[in-house]
XYZ file of N, CA and C in Angstrom:
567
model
N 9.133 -9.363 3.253
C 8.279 -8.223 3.450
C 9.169 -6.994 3.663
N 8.723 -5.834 3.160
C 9.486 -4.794 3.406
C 8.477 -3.444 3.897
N 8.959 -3.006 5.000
C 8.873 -2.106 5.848
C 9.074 -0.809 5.545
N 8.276 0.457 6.197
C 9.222 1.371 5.909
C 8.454 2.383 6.868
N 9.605 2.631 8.236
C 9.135 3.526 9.346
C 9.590 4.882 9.024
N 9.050 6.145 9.794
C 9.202 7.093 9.425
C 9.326 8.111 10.991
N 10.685 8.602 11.425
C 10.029 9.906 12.361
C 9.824 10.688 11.664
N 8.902 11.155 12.436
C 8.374 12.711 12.664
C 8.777 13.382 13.944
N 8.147 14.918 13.748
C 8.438 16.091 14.664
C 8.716 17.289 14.143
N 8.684 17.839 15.237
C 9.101 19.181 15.254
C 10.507 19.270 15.258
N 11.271 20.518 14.654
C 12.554 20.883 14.054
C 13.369 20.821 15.850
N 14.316 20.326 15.450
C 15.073 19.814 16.739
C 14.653 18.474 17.882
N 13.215 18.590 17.756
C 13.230 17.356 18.399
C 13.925 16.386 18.864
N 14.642 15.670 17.846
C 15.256 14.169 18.066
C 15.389 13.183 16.969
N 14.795 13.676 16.206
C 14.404 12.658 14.902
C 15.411 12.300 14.597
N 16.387 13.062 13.822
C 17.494 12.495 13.750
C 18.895 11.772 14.756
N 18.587 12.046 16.039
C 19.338 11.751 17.044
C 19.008 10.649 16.997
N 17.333 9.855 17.616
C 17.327 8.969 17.424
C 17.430 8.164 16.162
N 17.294 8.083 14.985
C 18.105 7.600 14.131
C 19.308 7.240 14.079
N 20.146 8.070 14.053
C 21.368 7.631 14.303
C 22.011 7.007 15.597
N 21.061 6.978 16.584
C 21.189 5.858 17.757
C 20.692 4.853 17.815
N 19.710 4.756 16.863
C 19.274 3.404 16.495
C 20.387 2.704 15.622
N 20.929 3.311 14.339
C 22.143 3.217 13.626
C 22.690 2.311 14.591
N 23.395 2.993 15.387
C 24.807 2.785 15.813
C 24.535 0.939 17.067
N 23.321 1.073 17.313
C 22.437 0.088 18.206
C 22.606 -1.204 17.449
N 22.130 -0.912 16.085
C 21.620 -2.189 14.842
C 23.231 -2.240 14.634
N 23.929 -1.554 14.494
C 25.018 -1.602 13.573
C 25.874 -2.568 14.412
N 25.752 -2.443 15.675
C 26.942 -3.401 16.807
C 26.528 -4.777 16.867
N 25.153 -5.384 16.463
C 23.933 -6.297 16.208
C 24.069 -6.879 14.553
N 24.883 -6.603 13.958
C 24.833 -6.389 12.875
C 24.065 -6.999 12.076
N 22.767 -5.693 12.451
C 21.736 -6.018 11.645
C 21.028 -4.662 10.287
N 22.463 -4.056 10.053
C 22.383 -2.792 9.271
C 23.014 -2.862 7.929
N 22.436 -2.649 6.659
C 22.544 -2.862 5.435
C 23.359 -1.684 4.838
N 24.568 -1.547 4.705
C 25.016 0.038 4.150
C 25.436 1.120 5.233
N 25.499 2.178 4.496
C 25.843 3.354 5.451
C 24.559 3.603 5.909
N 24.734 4.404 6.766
C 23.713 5.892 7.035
C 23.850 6.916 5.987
N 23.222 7.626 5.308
C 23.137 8.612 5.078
C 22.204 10.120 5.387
N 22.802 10.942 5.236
C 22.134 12.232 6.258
C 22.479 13.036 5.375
N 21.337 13.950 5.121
C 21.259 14.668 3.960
C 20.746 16.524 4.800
N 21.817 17.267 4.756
C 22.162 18.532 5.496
C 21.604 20.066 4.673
N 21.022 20.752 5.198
C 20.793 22.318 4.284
C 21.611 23.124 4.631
N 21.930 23.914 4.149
C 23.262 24.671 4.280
C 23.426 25.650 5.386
N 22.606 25.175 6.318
C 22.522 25.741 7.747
C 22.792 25.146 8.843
N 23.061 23.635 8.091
C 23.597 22.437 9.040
C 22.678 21.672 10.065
N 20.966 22.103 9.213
C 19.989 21.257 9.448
C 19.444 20.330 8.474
N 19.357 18.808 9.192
C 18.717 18.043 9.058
C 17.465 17.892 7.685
N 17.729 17.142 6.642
C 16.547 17.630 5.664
C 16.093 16.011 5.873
N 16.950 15.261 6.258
C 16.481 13.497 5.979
C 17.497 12.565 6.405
N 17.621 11.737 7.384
C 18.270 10.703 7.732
C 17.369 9.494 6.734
N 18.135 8.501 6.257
C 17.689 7.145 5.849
C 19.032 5.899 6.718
N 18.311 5.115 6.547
C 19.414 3.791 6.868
C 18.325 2.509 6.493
N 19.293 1.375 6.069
C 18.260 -0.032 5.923
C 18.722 -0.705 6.724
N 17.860 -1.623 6.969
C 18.102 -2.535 8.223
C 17.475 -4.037 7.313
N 18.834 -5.121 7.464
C 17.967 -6.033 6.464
C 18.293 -7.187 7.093
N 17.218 -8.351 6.882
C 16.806 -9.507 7.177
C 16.397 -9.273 8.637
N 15.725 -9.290 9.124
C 15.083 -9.203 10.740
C 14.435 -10.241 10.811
N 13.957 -10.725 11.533
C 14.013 -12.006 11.883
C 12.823 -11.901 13.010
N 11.539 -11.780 13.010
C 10.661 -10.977 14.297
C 9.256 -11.964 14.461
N 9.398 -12.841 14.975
C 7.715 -13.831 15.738
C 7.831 -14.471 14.036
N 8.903 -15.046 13.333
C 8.713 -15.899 12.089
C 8.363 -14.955 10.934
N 8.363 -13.443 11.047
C 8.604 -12.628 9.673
C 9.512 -12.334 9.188
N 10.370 -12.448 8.437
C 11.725 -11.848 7.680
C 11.157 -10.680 6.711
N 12.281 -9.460 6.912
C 11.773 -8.294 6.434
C 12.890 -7.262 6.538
N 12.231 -6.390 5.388
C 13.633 -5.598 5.480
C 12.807 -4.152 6.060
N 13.880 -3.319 6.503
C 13.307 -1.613 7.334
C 13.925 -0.631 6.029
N 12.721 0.068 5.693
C 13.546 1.426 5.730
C 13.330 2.662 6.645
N 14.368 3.098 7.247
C 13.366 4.023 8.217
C 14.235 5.555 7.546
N 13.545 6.122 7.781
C 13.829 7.671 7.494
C 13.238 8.827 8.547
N 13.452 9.973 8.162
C 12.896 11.156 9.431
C 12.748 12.126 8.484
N 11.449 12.911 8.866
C 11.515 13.782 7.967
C 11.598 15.251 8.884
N 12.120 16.280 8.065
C 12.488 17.752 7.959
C 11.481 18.059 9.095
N 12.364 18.928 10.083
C 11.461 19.685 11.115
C 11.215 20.882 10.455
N 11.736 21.793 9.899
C 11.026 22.721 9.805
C 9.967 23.026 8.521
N 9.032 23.953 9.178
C 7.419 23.661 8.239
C 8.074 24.129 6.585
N 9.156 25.436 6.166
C 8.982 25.487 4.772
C 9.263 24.241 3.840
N 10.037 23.066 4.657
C 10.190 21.714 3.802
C 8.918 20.647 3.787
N 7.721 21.428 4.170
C 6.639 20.724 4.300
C 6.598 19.624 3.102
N 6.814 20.283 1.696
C 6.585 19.661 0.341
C 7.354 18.379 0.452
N 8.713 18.285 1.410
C 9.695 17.209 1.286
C 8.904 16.407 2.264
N 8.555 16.655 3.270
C 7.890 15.615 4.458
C 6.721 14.529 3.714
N 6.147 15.584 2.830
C 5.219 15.011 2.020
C 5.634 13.178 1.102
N 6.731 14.048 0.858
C 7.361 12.724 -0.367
C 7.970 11.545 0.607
N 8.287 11.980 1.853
C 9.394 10.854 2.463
C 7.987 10.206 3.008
N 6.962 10.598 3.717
C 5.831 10.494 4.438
C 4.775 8.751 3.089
N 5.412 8.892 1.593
C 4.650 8.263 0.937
C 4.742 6.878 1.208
N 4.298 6.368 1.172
C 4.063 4.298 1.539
C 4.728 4.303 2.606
N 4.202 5.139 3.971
C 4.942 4.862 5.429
C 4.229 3.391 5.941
N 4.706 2.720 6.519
C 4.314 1.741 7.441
C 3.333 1.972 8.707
N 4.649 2.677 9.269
C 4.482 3.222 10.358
C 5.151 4.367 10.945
N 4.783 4.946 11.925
C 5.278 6.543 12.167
C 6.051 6.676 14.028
N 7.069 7.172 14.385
C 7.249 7.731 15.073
C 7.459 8.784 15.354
N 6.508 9.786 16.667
C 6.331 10.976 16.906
C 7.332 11.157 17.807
N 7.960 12.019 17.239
C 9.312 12.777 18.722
C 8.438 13.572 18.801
N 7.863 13.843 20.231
C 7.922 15.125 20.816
C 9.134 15.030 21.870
N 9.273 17.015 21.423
C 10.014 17.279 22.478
C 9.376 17.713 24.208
N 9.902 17.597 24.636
C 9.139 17.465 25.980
C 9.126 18.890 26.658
N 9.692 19.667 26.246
C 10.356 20.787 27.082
C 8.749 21.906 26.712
N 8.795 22.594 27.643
C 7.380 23.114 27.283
C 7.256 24.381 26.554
N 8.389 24.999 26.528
C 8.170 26.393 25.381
C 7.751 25.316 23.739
N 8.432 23.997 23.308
C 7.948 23.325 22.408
C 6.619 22.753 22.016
N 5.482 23.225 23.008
C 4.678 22.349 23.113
C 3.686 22.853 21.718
N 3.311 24.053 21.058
C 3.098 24.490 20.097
C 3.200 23.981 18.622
N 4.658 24.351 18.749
C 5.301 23.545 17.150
C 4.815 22.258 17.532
N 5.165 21.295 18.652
C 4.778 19.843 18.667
C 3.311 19.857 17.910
N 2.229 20.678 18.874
C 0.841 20.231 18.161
C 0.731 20.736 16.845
N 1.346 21.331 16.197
C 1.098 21.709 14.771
C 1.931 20.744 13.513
N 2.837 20.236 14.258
C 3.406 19.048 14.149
C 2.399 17.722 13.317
N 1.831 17.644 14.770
C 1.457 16.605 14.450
C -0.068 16.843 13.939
N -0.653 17.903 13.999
C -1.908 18.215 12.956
C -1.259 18.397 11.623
N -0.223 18.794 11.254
C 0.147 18.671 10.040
C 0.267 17.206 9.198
N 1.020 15.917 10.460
C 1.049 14.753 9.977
C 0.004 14.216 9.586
N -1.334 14.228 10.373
C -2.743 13.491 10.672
C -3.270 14.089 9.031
N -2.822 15.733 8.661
C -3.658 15.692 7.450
C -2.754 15.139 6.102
N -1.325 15.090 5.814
C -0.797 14.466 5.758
C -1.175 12.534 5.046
N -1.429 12.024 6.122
C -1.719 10.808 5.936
C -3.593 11.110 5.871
N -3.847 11.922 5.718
C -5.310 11.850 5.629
C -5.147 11.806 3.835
N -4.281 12.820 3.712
C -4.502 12.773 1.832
C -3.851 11.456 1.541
N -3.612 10.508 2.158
C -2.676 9.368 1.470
C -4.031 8.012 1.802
N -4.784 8.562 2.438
C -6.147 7.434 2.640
C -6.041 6.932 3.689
N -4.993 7.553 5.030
C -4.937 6.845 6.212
C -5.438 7.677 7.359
N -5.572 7.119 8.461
C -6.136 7.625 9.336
C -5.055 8.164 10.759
N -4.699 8.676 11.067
C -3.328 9.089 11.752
C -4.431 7.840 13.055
N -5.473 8.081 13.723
C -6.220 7.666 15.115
C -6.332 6.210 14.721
N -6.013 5.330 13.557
C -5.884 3.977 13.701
C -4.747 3.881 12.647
N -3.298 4.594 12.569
C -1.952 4.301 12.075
C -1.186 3.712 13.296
N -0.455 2.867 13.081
C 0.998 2.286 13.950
C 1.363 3.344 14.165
N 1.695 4.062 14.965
C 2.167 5.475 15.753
C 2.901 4.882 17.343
N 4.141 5.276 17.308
C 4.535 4.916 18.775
C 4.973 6.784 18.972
N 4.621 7.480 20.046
C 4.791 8.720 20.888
C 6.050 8.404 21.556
N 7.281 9.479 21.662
C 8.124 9.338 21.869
C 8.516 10.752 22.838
N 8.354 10.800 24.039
C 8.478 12.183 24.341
C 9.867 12.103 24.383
N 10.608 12.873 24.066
C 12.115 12.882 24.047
C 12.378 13.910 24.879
N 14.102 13.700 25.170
C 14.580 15.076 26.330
C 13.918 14.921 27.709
N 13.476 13.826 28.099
C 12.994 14.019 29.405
C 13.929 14.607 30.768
N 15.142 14.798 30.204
C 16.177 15.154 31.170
C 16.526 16.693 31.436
N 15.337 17.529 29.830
C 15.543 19.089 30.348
C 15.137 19.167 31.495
N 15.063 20.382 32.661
C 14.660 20.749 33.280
C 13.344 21.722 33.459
N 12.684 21.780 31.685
C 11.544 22.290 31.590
C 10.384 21.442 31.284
N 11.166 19.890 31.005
C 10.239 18.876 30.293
C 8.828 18.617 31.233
N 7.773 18.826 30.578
C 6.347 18.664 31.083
C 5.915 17.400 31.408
N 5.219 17.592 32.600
C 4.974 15.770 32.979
C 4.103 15.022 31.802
N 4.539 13.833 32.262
C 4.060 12.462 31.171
C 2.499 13.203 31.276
N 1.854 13.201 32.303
C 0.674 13.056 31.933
C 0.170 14.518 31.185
N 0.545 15.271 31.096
C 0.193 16.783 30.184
C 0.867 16.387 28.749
N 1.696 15.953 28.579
C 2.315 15.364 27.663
C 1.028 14.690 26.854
N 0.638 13.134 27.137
C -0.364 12.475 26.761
C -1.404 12.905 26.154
N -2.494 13.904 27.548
C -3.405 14.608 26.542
C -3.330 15.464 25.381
N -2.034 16.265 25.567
C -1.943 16.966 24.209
C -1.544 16.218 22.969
N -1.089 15.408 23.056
C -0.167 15.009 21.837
C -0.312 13.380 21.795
N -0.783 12.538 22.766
C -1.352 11.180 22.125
C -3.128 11.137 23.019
N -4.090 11.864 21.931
C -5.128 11.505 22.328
C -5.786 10.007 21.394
N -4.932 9.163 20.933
C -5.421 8.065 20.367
C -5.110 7.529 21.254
N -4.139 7.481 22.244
C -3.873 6.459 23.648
C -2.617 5.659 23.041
N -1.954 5.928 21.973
C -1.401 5.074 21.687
C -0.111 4.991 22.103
N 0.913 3.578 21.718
C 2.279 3.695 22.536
C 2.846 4.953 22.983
N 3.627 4.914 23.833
C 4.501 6.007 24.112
C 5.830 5.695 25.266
N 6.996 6.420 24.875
C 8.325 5.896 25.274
C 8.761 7.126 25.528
N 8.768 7.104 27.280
C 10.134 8.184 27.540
C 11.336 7.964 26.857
N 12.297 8.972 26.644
C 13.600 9.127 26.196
C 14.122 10.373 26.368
N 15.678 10.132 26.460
C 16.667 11.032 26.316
C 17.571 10.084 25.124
N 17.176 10.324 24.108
C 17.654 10.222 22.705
C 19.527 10.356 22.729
N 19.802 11.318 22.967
C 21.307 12.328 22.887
C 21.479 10.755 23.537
N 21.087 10.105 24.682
C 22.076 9.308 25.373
C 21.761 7.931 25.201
N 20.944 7.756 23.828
C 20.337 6.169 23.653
C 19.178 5.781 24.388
N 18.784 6.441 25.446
C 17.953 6.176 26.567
C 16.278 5.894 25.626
N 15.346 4.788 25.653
C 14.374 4.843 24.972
C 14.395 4.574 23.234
N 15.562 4.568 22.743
C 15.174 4.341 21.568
C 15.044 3.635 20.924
N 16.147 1.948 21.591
C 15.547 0.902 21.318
C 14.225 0.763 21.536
N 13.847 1.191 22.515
C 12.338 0.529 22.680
C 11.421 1.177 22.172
N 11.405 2.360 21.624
C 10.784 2.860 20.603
C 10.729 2.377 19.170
N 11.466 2.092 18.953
C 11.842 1.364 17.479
C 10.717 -0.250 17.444
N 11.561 -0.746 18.640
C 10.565 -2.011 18.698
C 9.196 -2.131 18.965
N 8.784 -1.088 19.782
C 7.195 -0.969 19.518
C 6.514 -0.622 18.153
N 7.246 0.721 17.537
C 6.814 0.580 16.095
C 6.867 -0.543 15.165
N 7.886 -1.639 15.032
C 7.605 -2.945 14.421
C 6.439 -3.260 15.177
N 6.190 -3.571 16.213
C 5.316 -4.313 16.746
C 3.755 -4.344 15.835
N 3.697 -2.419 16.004
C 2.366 -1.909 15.408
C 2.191 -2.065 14.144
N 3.411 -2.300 13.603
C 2.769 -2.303 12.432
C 2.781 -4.154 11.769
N 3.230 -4.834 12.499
C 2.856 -6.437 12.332
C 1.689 -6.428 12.664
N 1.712 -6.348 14.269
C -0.313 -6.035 14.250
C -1.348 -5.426 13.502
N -1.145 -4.737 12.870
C -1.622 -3.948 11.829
C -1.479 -4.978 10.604
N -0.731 -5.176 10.084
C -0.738 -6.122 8.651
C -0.754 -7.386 9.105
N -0.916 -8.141 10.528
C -1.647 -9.365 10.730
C -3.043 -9.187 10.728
N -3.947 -8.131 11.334
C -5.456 -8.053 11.054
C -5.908 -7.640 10.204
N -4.547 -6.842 9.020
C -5.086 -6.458 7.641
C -5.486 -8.479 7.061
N -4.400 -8.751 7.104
C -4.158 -10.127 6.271
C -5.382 -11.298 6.569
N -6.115 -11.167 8.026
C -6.723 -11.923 8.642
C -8.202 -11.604 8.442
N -8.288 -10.313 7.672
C -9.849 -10.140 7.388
C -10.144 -9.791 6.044
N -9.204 -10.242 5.379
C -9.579 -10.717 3.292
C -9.582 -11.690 3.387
């Protein structure tokens, strides 16, 4: 079976931080297929992290990952679009800090319509919430956090990304959701 997770967010977030801390996590595990590659705009932002992750081994599924992140900022909307196609499943970086809290919700109203044109429903997609940066000193409590930005109730994982903190376990909840998800797809045809 093959997989294929996706962050999201807003421009700076984490997306790519955590990626490449997941990288470096799988890679000591060696459970990582190839390089990383990270694909840069000539401003020395972020347009797309990819990496594969192959043979996993998870409750008797073998499967391969592709995970990718797509572009924080909105004029690469058209690119978010293309990386966003046959997602699995999605992880939301928000950033936690509260002058961000804006871009976050437009963020993620952008994703929801997004996967609305692809026939999915963002309020029943595998989505794990990731507030990242919990270590600024502006970061907004969990619970203001929640209502704005996971009103489906769904997972969610403190982190400080920059320091690994949360991202394993972010990663592994998104497999989770989306086995659950394609075990009750499989279980009701």
């Amino acid at each position: 079976m093959k997989l294929k997770v996706v962050y999201f967010g807003s421009s700076l977030a984490g997306k790519s931080t955590n990626v490449k801390k997941l990288y470096e996590i799988l890679k000591a595990k060696d459970m990582v297929k190839g390089d990383m590659v990270v694909m840069e705009t000539e401003e020395q932002r972020t347009l797309f992290v990819e990496m594969f992750v192959s043979s996993i081994n998870i409750d008797g599924y073998e499967f391969e990952l592709k995970v990718l992140t797509t572009p924080g900022q909105f004029r690469l909307h058209p690119l978010r679009k293309v990386i966003m196609k046959g997602v699995d499943g999605l992880v939301f970086v928000v950033d936690s800090s509260r002058e961000r809290e804006k871009v976050n919700f437009l963020v993620l109203r952008e994703t929801a319509a997004v996967l609305k044109e692809q026939g999915e429903d963002l309020m029943r997609f595998p989505v794990v919430v990731q507030y990242n940066k919990r270590d600024l000193p502006d970061a907004m409590d969990i619970d203001d956090l929640q209502v704005r930005f996971n009103p489906w109730d769904a997972d969610y994982v403190p982190a400080v990304a920059i320091r690994g903190e949360g991202v394993l376990e972010t990663f592994q909840k998104c497999i989770k959701n989306i086995l659950v998800r394609k075990h009750a797809r499989d279980t009701h045809i």
